């Protein structure tokens, strides 16, 4: 069940980026959050959006939101309509970007607003005497992010800013790092792609990444049929439609939130067929197993897909 909260404070963090602080409306303590967690924010305009926690504080959830010029109503609505005192619903903290607290050394790579999920990890690592380093690619020298990171001294290295204009070479960084380290990355698509390529030889359990923006949802170009195993019903998914949309149109009551393959709410068990994965959550091994899929964005490589619904 979503939690009833009130906006207790809004802070300027960086250009076009605000921190929103949510406190419990009932006075009942909010569930504890962990490093790398995010929360679903249910906006009064009906949208549900996922935002990383920017700080871990016992009495509140703090998210950082950059206004996206291409926003379809999430960040734009927060920046334009949300005020101190606004009542909202937020989901309990969830995590698709887990931080290994037992790592001998952690290497964090972040770009721009991608620092947000990593911030709680580095704060936790610093507070608990862990070994870590952060490489942050940013165009600006003076943002709330750089100021917040300054407290960590030379564990944080800035790349691409006006004073440190050298670009970050992710392949060189990973190639010269402790091979037993754990690696984390959040940033734009080009950064994630370079990170994944550079980390190919590292065991999957030591490589974690999270996109800060959803990839465009792939449309289904050919059309296929989904069979609902529990009833035997066959539902056509026409070209250009998602499985989720086709099933909702048939009247099914299904869990979903982001509709962009980033939240995991629509994950569904696959009983037969070959899913065409386009989500941002499953690992390569999970994709290869074909056991589950995100029906909001993924399709089928074959004409028939049987789901555990
Ligand atoms: S609804 Fe969020 S992953 Fe499908």
mmCIF file of C-alpha atoms and ligand atoms in Angstrom:
data_model
loop_
_atom_site.group_PDB
_atom_site.id
_atom_site.type_symbol
_atom_site.label_atom_id
_atom_site.label_comp_id
_atom_site.label_asym_id
_atom_site.label_seq_id
_atom_site.Cartn_x
_atom_site.Cartn_y
_atom_site.Cartn_z
ATOM 1 C CA UNK A 1 0.000 0.000 0.000
ATOM 2 C CA UNK A 2 1.367 3.454 -0.832
ATOM 3 C CA UNK A 3 2.225 5.646 2.144
ATOM 4 C CA UNK A 4 0.511 8.968 2.811
ATOM 5 C CA UNK A 5 3.108 11.729 2.982
ATOM 6 C CA UNK A 6 3.328 15.501 2.973
ATOM 7 C CA UNK A 7 5.985 17.621 1.264
ATOM 8 C CA UNK A 8 7.889 19.054 4.225
ATOM 9 C CA UNK A 9 10.598 20.965 2.334
ATOM 10 C CA UNK A 10 11.814 21.697 -1.179
ATOM 11 C CA UNK A 11 15.497 22.590 -1.608
ATOM 12 C CA UNK A 12 17.486 23.878 -4.550
ATOM 13 C CA UNK A 13 20.203 21.306 -5.314
ATOM 14 C CA UNK A 14 21.526 22.209 -8.739
ATOM 15 C CA UNK A 15 20.394 23.921 -11.906
ATOM 16 C CA UNK A 16 16.875 22.650 -12.654
ATOM 17 C CA UNK A 17 17.208 20.131 -9.818
ATOM 18 C CA UNK A 18 15.284 20.215 -6.549
ATOM 19 C CA UNK A 19 15.310 17.958 -3.490
ATOM 20 C CA UNK A 20 11.812 17.092 -2.233
ATOM 21 C CA UNK A 21 11.458 15.933 1.369
ATOM 22 C CA UNK A 22 8.457 13.770 2.254
ATOM 23 C CA UNK A 23 7.346 13.084 5.827
ATOM 24 C CA UNK A 24 4.649 10.757 7.134
ATOM 25 C CA UNK A 25 1.227 12.382 7.427
ATOM 26 C CA UNK A 26 -0.001 10.044 10.141
ATOM 27 C CA UNK A 27 3.091 10.234 12.321
ATOM 28 C CA UNK A 28 3.679 6.496 11.835
ATOM 29 C CA UNK A 29 7.364 5.901 11.038
ATOM 30 C CA UNK A 30 8.200 5.422 7.353
ATOM 31 C CA UNK A 31 9.739 2.047 6.405
ATOM 32 C CA UNK A 32 13.544 2.135 6.504
ATOM 33 C CA UNK A 33 15.366 2.730 3.214
ATOM 34 C CA UNK A 34 18.716 1.282 2.065
ATOM 35 C CA UNK A 35 21.516 2.656 -0.144
ATOM 36 C CA UNK A 36 20.468 2.754 -3.820
ATOM 37 C CA UNK A 37 16.719 2.563 -3.041
ATOM 38 C CA UNK A 38 14.066 4.394 -5.010
ATOM 39 C CA UNK A 39 10.420 5.165 -4.319
ATOM 40 C CA UNK A 40 7.346 5.391 -6.521
ATOM 41 C CA UNK A 41 5.835 8.862 -6.300
ATOM 42 C CA UNK A 42 2.102 8.962 -7.106
ATOM 43 C CA UNK A 43 1.436 12.395 -8.543
ATOM 44 C CA UNK A 44 -1.941 14.118 -8.354
ATOM 45 C CA UNK A 45 -2.062 14.111 -12.180
ATOM 46 C CA UNK A 46 -2.332 10.309 -12.089
ATOM 47 C CA UNK A 47 1.258 9.558 -13.096
ATOM 48 C CA UNK A 48 3.482 7.279 -11.032
ATOM 49 C CA UNK A 49 7.201 7.934 -11.336
ATOM 50 C CA UNK A 50 10.270 6.347 -9.760
ATOM 51 C CA UNK A 51 12.872 8.563 -8.106
ATOM 52 C CA UNK A 52 16.069 7.570 -6.314
ATOM 53 C CA UNK A 53 16.501 8.567 -2.706
ATOM 54 C CA UNK A 54 19.088 11.301 -2.459
ATOM 55 C CA UNK A 55 19.658 11.058 1.293
ATOM 56 C CA UNK A 56 18.903 8.325 3.820
ATOM 57 C CA UNK A 57 17.186 9.947 6.794
ATOM 58 C CA UNK A 58 15.182 8.174 9.471
ATOM 59 C CA UNK A 59 12.200 10.528 9.500
ATOM 60 C CA UNK A 60 11.754 11.293 5.794
ATOM 61 C CA UNK A 61 12.293 10.283 2.192
ATOM 62 C CA UNK A 62 14.365 12.765 0.196
ATOM 63 C CA UNK A 63 14.392 12.556 -3.599
ATOM 64 C CA UNK A 64 16.303 14.682 -6.120
ATOM 65 C CA UNK A 65 14.455 15.549 -9.319
ATOM 66 C CA UNK A 66 15.918 17.242 -12.355
ATOM 67 C CA UNK A 67 13.415 18.984 -14.563
ATOM 68 C CA UNK A 68 13.519 17.192 -17.895
ATOM 69 C CA UNK A 69 12.645 19.485 -20.826
ATOM 70 C CA UNK A 70 11.075 16.446 -22.548
ATOM 71 C CA UNK A 71 9.098 15.515 -19.423
ATOM 72 C CA UNK A 72 5.714 13.931 -20.081
ATOM 73 C CA UNK A 73 4.411 15.190 -16.779
ATOM 74 C CA UNK A 74 6.615 13.665 -14.053
ATOM 75 C CA UNK A 75 9.491 16.070 -13.365
ATOM 76 C CA UNK A 76 7.609 18.968 -14.964
ATOM 77 C CA UNK A 77 4.641 18.426 -12.653
ATOM 78 C CA UNK A 78 6.848 18.174 -9.566
ATOM 79 C CA UNK A 79 8.715 21.368 -10.435
ATOM 80 C CA UNK A 80 5.636 23.370 -11.402
ATOM 81 C CA UNK A 81 2.822 22.130 -9.199
ATOM 82 C CA UNK A 82 4.233 20.616 -6.018
ATOM 83 C CA UNK A 83 4.578 22.938 -3.041
ATOM 84 C CA UNK A 84 5.533 22.558 0.610
ATOM 85 C CA UNK A 85 2.449 21.081 2.244
ATOM 86 C CA UNK A 86 1.248 19.134 -0.824
ATOM 87 C CA UNK A 87 -0.123 15.706 0.122
ATOM 88 C CA UNK A 88 1.077 12.761 -1.936
ATOM 89 C CA UNK A 89 1.298 8.986 -1.916
ATOM 90 C CA UNK A 90 4.683 7.291 -2.170
ATOM 91 C CA UNK A 91 5.513 3.596 -2.387
ATOM 92 C CA UNK A 92 7.785 1.802 0.055
ATOM 93 C CA UNK A 93 11.489 1.981 -0.875
ATOM 94 C CA UNK A 94 12.541 -0.580 -3.484
ATOM 95 C CA UNK A 95 15.838 -1.501 -5.032
ATOM 96 C CA UNK A 96 17.025 -2.700 -8.437
ATOM 97 C CA UNK A 97 20.517 -1.306 -7.839
ATOM 98 C CA UNK A 98 21.737 -3.155 -4.797
ATOM 99 C CA UNK A 99 24.886 -2.141 -2.987
ATOM 100 C CA UNK A 100 27.120 -4.968 -1.739
ATOM 101 C CA UNK A 101 28.073 -4.032 1.806
ATOM 102 C CA UNK A 102 30.715 -6.782 1.940
ATOM 103 C CA UNK A 103 32.775 -5.551 -1.042
ATOM 104 C CA UNK A 104 36.503 -5.162 -0.440
ATOM 105 C CA UNK A 105 36.481 -2.077 -2.687
ATOM 106 C CA UNK A 106 33.718 -0.300 -4.615
ATOM 107 C CA UNK A 107 34.204 1.774 -7.765
ATOM 108 C CA UNK A 108 31.317 4.135 -8.536
ATOM 109 C CA UNK A 109 30.878 5.818 -11.912
ATOM 110 C CA UNK A 110 28.204 8.492 -12.305
ATOM 111 C CA UNK A 111 27.215 11.047 -14.902
ATOM 112 C CA UNK A 112 25.039 14.132 -14.350
ATOM 113 C CA UNK A 113 21.812 13.415 -12.479
ATOM 114 C CA UNK A 114 22.928 9.742 -12.370
ATOM 115 C CA UNK A 115 24.697 10.666 -9.145
ATOM 116 C CA UNK A 116 21.375 10.462 -7.261
ATOM 117 C CA UNK A 117 21.165 6.687 -6.552
ATOM 118 C CA UNK A 118 24.925 6.555 -6.000
ATOM 119 C CA UNK A 119 24.890 9.354 -3.443
ATOM 120 C CA UNK A 120 23.261 7.181 -0.762
ATOM 121 C CA UNK A 121 25.782 4.425 -1.495
ATOM 122 C CA UNK A 122 28.855 6.633 -1.113
ATOM 123 C CA UNK A 123 27.414 8.261 2.005
ATOM 124 C CA UNK A 124 26.851 4.795 3.489
ATOM 125 C CA UNK A 125 30.314 3.567 2.409
ATOM 126 C CA UNK A 126 31.969 6.640 3.948
ATOM 127 C CA UNK A 127 29.999 6.397 7.197
ATOM 128 C CA UNK A 128 30.920 2.718 7.586
ATOM 129 C CA UNK A 129 34.634 2.951 6.804
ATOM 130 C CA UNK A 130 34.373 1.036 3.520
ATOM 131 C CA UNK A 131 36.942 1.309 0.738
ATOM 132 C CA UNK A 132 35.541 3.153 -2.291
ATOM 133 C CA UNK A 133 36.124 5.720 -5.015
ATOM 134 C CA UNK A 134 33.722 7.756 -7.143
ATOM 135 C CA UNK A 135 34.284 9.066 -10.656
ATOM 136 C CA UNK A 136 31.747 11.749 -11.479
ATOM 137 C CA UNK A 137 31.380 13.147 -14.977
ATOM 138 C CA UNK A 138 29.710 16.546 -14.964
ATOM 139 C CA UNK A 139 29.764 19.643 -17.117
ATOM 140 C CA UNK A 140 29.333 22.046 -14.235
ATOM 141 C CA UNK A 141 31.781 22.891 -11.450
ATOM 142 C CA UNK A 142 29.336 24.442 -9.029
ATOM 143 C CA UNK A 143 26.195 22.454 -8.452
ATOM 144 C CA UNK A 144 24.570 21.166 -5.308
ATOM 145 C CA UNK A 145 25.927 17.774 -6.338
ATOM 146 C CA UNK A 146 29.556 18.858 -6.418
ATOM 147 C CA UNK A 147 29.092 20.682 -3.118
ATOM 148 C CA UNK A 148 27.547 17.616 -1.495
ATOM 149 C CA UNK A 149 30.365 15.429 -2.831
ATOM 150 C CA UNK A 150 33.087 17.787 -1.633
ATOM 151 C CA UNK A 151 32.731 16.397 1.897
ATOM 152 C CA UNK A 152 34.223 13.127 0.660
ATOM 153 C CA UNK A 153 37.509 14.783 -0.360
ATOM 154 C CA UNK A 154 39.819 13.043 -2.795
ATOM 155 C CA UNK A 155 37.791 9.834 -2.899
ATOM 156 C CA UNK A 156 35.721 11.713 -5.485
ATOM 157 C CA UNK A 157 37.260 12.536 -8.826
ATOM 158 C CA UNK A 158 35.489 14.946 -11.178
ATOM 159 C CA UNK A 159 35.717 14.514 -14.934
ATOM 160 C CA UNK A 160 34.627 16.720 -17.796
ATOM 161 C CA UNK A 161 33.923 19.859 -15.755
ATOM 162 C CA UNK A 162 35.396 23.189 -16.703
ATOM 163 C CA UNK A 163 38.329 22.878 -14.314
ATOM 164 C CA UNK A 164 38.916 19.162 -14.895
ATOM 165 C CA UNK A 165 38.196 19.110 -18.591
ATOM 166 C CA UNK A 166 39.628 15.640 -19.201
ATOM 167 C CA UNK A 167 36.879 13.232 -20.253
ATOM 168 C CA UNK A 168 36.332 10.066 -18.237
ATOM 169 C CA UNK A 169 37.800 6.963 -19.923
ATOM 170 C CA UNK A 170 35.696 4.190 -18.405
ATOM 171 C CA UNK A 171 37.588 1.368 -20.111
ATOM 172 C CA UNK A 172 40.906 2.657 -18.752
ATOM 173 C CA UNK A 173 39.398 3.151 -15.307
ATOM 174 C CA UNK A 174 37.988 -0.366 -15.071
ATOM 175 C CA UNK A 175 41.101 -1.879 -16.676
ATOM 176 C CA UNK A 176 43.338 -0.339 -14.028
ATOM 177 C CA UNK A 177 41.060 -1.048 -11.032
ATOM 178 C CA UNK A 178 41.391 -3.765 -8.413
ATOM 179 C CA UNK A 179 39.993 -6.821 -10.241
ATOM 180 C CA UNK A 180 38.212 -7.903 -7.055
ATOM 181 C CA UNK A 181 36.323 -4.584 -6.792
ATOM 182 C CA UNK A 182 32.585 -4.132 -7.236
ATOM 183 C CA UNK A 183 31.586 -1.680 -9.980
ATOM 184 C CA UNK A 184 28.511 0.572 -10.080
ATOM 185 C CA UNK A 185 27.349 2.991 -12.759
ATOM 186 C CA UNK A 186 24.424 5.364 -13.236
ATOM 187 C CA UNK A 187 24.310 7.903 -16.014
ATOM 188 C CA UNK A 188 23.208 8.540 -19.574
ATOM 189 C CA UNK A 189 22.801 5.718 -22.053
ATOM 190 C CA UNK A 190 26.221 6.291 -23.674
ATOM 191 C CA UNK A 191 27.911 6.010 -20.266
ATOM 192 C CA UNK A 192 26.015 2.817 -19.371
ATOM 193 C CA UNK A 193 26.958 1.275 -22.740
ATOM 194 C CA UNK A 194 30.664 2.121 -22.261
ATOM 195 C CA UNK A 195 30.553 0.800 -18.688
ATOM 196 C CA UNK A 196 28.932 -2.499 -19.668
ATOM 197 C CA UNK A 197 31.380 -3.036 -22.483
ATOM 198 C CA UNK A 198 34.386 -2.261 -20.290
ATOM 199 C CA UNK A 199 33.111 -4.569 -17.524
ATOM 200 C CA UNK A 200 32.327 -7.554 -19.751
ATOM 201 C CA UNK A 201 35.058 -9.732 -18.240
ATOM 202 C CA UNK A 202 33.985 -9.014 -14.664
ATOM 203 C CA UNK A 203 31.547 -11.490 -13.057
ATOM 204 C CA UNK A 204 27.986 -10.197 -13.341
ATOM 205 C CA UNK A 205 27.405 -10.148 -9.585
ATOM 206 C CA UNK A 206 30.099 -7.480 -9.218
ATOM 207 C CA UNK A 207 28.751 -5.181 -11.930
ATOM 208 C CA UNK A 208 25.652 -3.081 -11.299
ATOM 209 C CA UNK A 209 24.137 -0.268 -13.317
ATOM 210 C CA UNK A 210 20.994 1.808 -13.356
ATOM 211 C CA UNK A 211 19.698 4.210 -15.959
ATOM 212 C CA UNK A 212 18.342 7.477 -14.633
ATOM 213 C CA UNK A 213 15.975 7.847 -17.519
ATOM 214 C CA UNK A 214 13.909 5.155 -19.097
ATOM 215 C CA UNK A 215 14.778 3.964 -22.563
ATOM 216 C CA UNK A 216 12.052 4.559 -25.109
ATOM 217 C CA UNK A 217 9.624 1.673 -24.987
ATOM 218 C CA UNK A 218 10.123 -0.566 -27.989
ATOM 219 C CA UNK A 219 7.059 -1.046 -30.077
ATOM 220 C CA UNK A 220 6.059 -4.474 -31.213
ATOM 221 C CA UNK A 221 6.441 -4.457 -34.975
ATOM 222 C CA UNK A 222 4.952 -7.782 -36.009
ATOM 223 C CA UNK A 223 2.144 -8.652 -33.658
ATOM 224 C CA UNK A 224 1.776 -11.961 -31.815
ATOM 225 C CA UNK A 225 -0.606 -13.824 -29.533
ATOM 226 C CA UNK A 226 -0.391 -14.097 -25.777
ATOM 227 C CA UNK A 227 -2.004 -17.141 -24.189
ATOM 228 C CA UNK A 228 -3.157 -16.764 -20.578
ATOM 229 C CA UNK A 229 -2.306 -20.166 -19.111
ATOM 230 C CA UNK A 230 -4.810 -20.097 -16.234
ATOM 231 C CA UNK A 231 -7.852 -19.574 -18.469
ATOM 232 C CA UNK A 232 -6.493 -20.713 -21.830
ATOM 233 C CA UNK A 233 -7.614 -17.386 -23.323
ATOM 234 C CA UNK A 234 -5.665 -16.182 -26.373
ATOM 235 C CA UNK A 235 -5.200 -12.407 -26.650
ATOM 236 C CA UNK A 236 -3.817 -10.868 -29.833
ATOM 237 C CA UNK A 237 -1.153 -8.189 -29.360
ATOM 238 C CA UNK A 238 -1.341 -6.105 -32.552
ATOM 239 C CA UNK A 239 1.716 -4.316 -34.026
ATOM 240 C CA UNK A 240 2.578 -1.154 -32.076
ATOM 241 C CA UNK A 241 0.847 -2.376 -28.885
ATOM 242 C CA UNK A 242 2.395 -3.622 -25.672
ATOM 243 C CA UNK A 243 1.297 -6.853 -23.994
ATOM 244 C CA UNK A 244 0.238 -4.812 -20.967
ATOM 245 C CA UNK A 245 -1.978 -2.535 -23.067
ATOM 246 C CA UNK A 246 -3.524 -5.487 -24.875
ATOM 247 C CA UNK A 247 -4.324 -7.266 -21.604
ATOM 248 C CA UNK A 248 -5.671 -4.154 -19.885
ATOM 249 C CA UNK A 249 -7.926 -3.587 -22.889
ATOM 250 C CA UNK A 250 -9.250 -7.117 -22.311
ATOM 251 C CA UNK A 251 -10.225 -6.089 -18.792
ATOM 252 C CA UNK A 252 -7.445 -7.817 -16.850
ATOM 253 C CA UNK A 253 -6.464 -6.247 -13.541
ATOM 254 C CA UNK A 254 -2.659 -6.250 -13.595
ATOM 255 C CA UNK A 255 0.015 -4.519 -11.498
ATOM 256 C CA UNK A 256 2.064 -1.888 -13.326
ATOM 257 C CA UNK A 257 3.587 1.497 -12.697
ATOM 258 C CA UNK A 258 6.264 3.067 -14.925
ATOM 259 C CA UNK A 259 5.282 1.407 -18.242
ATOM 260 C CA UNK A 260 8.885 1.955 -19.274
ATOM 261 C CA UNK A 261 10.629 -1.199 -18.104
ATOM 262 C CA UNK A 262 12.311 0.366 -15.092
ATOM 263 C CA UNK A 263 10.163 -0.370 -12.026
ATOM 264 C CA UNK A 264 9.619 -4.133 -12.177
ATOM 265 C CA UNK A 265 5.940 -4.002 -11.166
ATOM 266 C CA UNK A 266 4.690 -5.774 -14.289
ATOM 267 C CA UNK A 267 7.165 -8.677 -14.134
ATOM 268 C CA UNK A 268 5.332 -11.790 -15.316
ATOM 269 C CA UNK A 269 6.288 -15.457 -15.408
ATOM 270 C CA UNK A 270 6.726 -16.919 -18.894
ATOM 271 C CA UNK A 271 5.628 -20.544 -19.354
ATOM 272 C CA UNK A 272 6.383 -20.988 -23.070
ATOM 273 C CA UNK A 273 7.733 -18.928 -25.946
ATOM 274 C CA UNK A 274 10.694 -16.584 -26.422
ATOM 275 C CA UNK A 275 10.378 -13.120 -24.860
ATOM 276 C CA UNK A 276 11.974 -10.187 -26.669
ATOM 277 C CA UNK A 277 13.288 -8.256 -23.647
ATOM 278 C CA UNK A 278 13.425 -4.449 -23.689
ATOM 279 C CA UNK A 279 13.347 -3.671 -19.960
ATOM 280 C CA UNK A 280 16.136 -2.090 -17.929
ATOM 281 C CA UNK A 281 15.969 -4.459 -14.961
ATOM 282 C CA UNK A 282 16.735 -8.082 -15.812
ATOM 283 C CA UNK A 283 20.348 -9.239 -15.915
ATOM 284 C CA UNK A 284 21.749 -10.972 -18.991
ATOM 285 C CA UNK A 285 21.407 -14.332 -17.224
ATOM 286 C CA UNK A 286 17.791 -13.620 -16.311
ATOM 287 C CA UNK A 287 17.042 -12.632 -19.894
ATOM 288 C CA UNK A 288 18.701 -15.750 -21.247
ATOM 289 C CA UNK A 289 16.654 -17.943 -18.887
ATOM 290 C CA UNK A 290 13.434 -16.441 -20.309
ATOM 291 C CA UNK A 291 11.619 -17.240 -17.044
ATOM 292 C CA UNK A 292 10.061 -13.800 -16.544
ATOM 293 C CA UNK A 293 9.524 -10.629 -18.541
ATOM 294 C CA UNK A 294 8.292 -7.058 -18.138
ATOM 295 C CA UNK A 295 5.071 -7.031 -20.136
ATOM 296 C CA UNK A 296 4.908 -3.228 -20.314
ATOM 297 C CA UNK A 297 7.763 -2.989 -22.817
ATOM 298 C CA UNK A 298 8.936 -6.426 -23.928
ATOM 299 C CA UNK A 299 7.504 -8.459 -26.767
ATOM 300 C CA UNK A 300 7.831 -11.879 -28.331
ATOM 301 C CA UNK A 301 10.330 -13.260 -30.803
ATOM 302 C CA UNK A 302 7.801 -15.835 -31.889
ATOM 303 C CA UNK A 303 4.104 -15.754 -32.802
ATOM 304 C CA UNK A 304 2.923 -17.209 -29.473
ATOM 305 C CA UNK A 305 3.833 -16.511 -25.862
ATOM 306 C CA UNK A 306 2.295 -18.308 -22.877
ATOM 307 C CA UNK A 307 2.187 -16.316 -19.629
ATOM 308 C CA UNK A 308 1.366 -17.402 -16.086
ATOM 309 C CA UNK A 309 -1.752 -15.249 -15.920
HETATM 310 S S1 LIG B 1 5.390 -1.234 -15.380
HETATM 311 FE FE1 LIG B 1 7.371 -0.750 -14.694
HETATM 312 S S2 LIG B 1 8.603 -2.330 -15.533
HETATM 313 FE FE2 LIG B 1 6.668 -2.619 -16.394
#
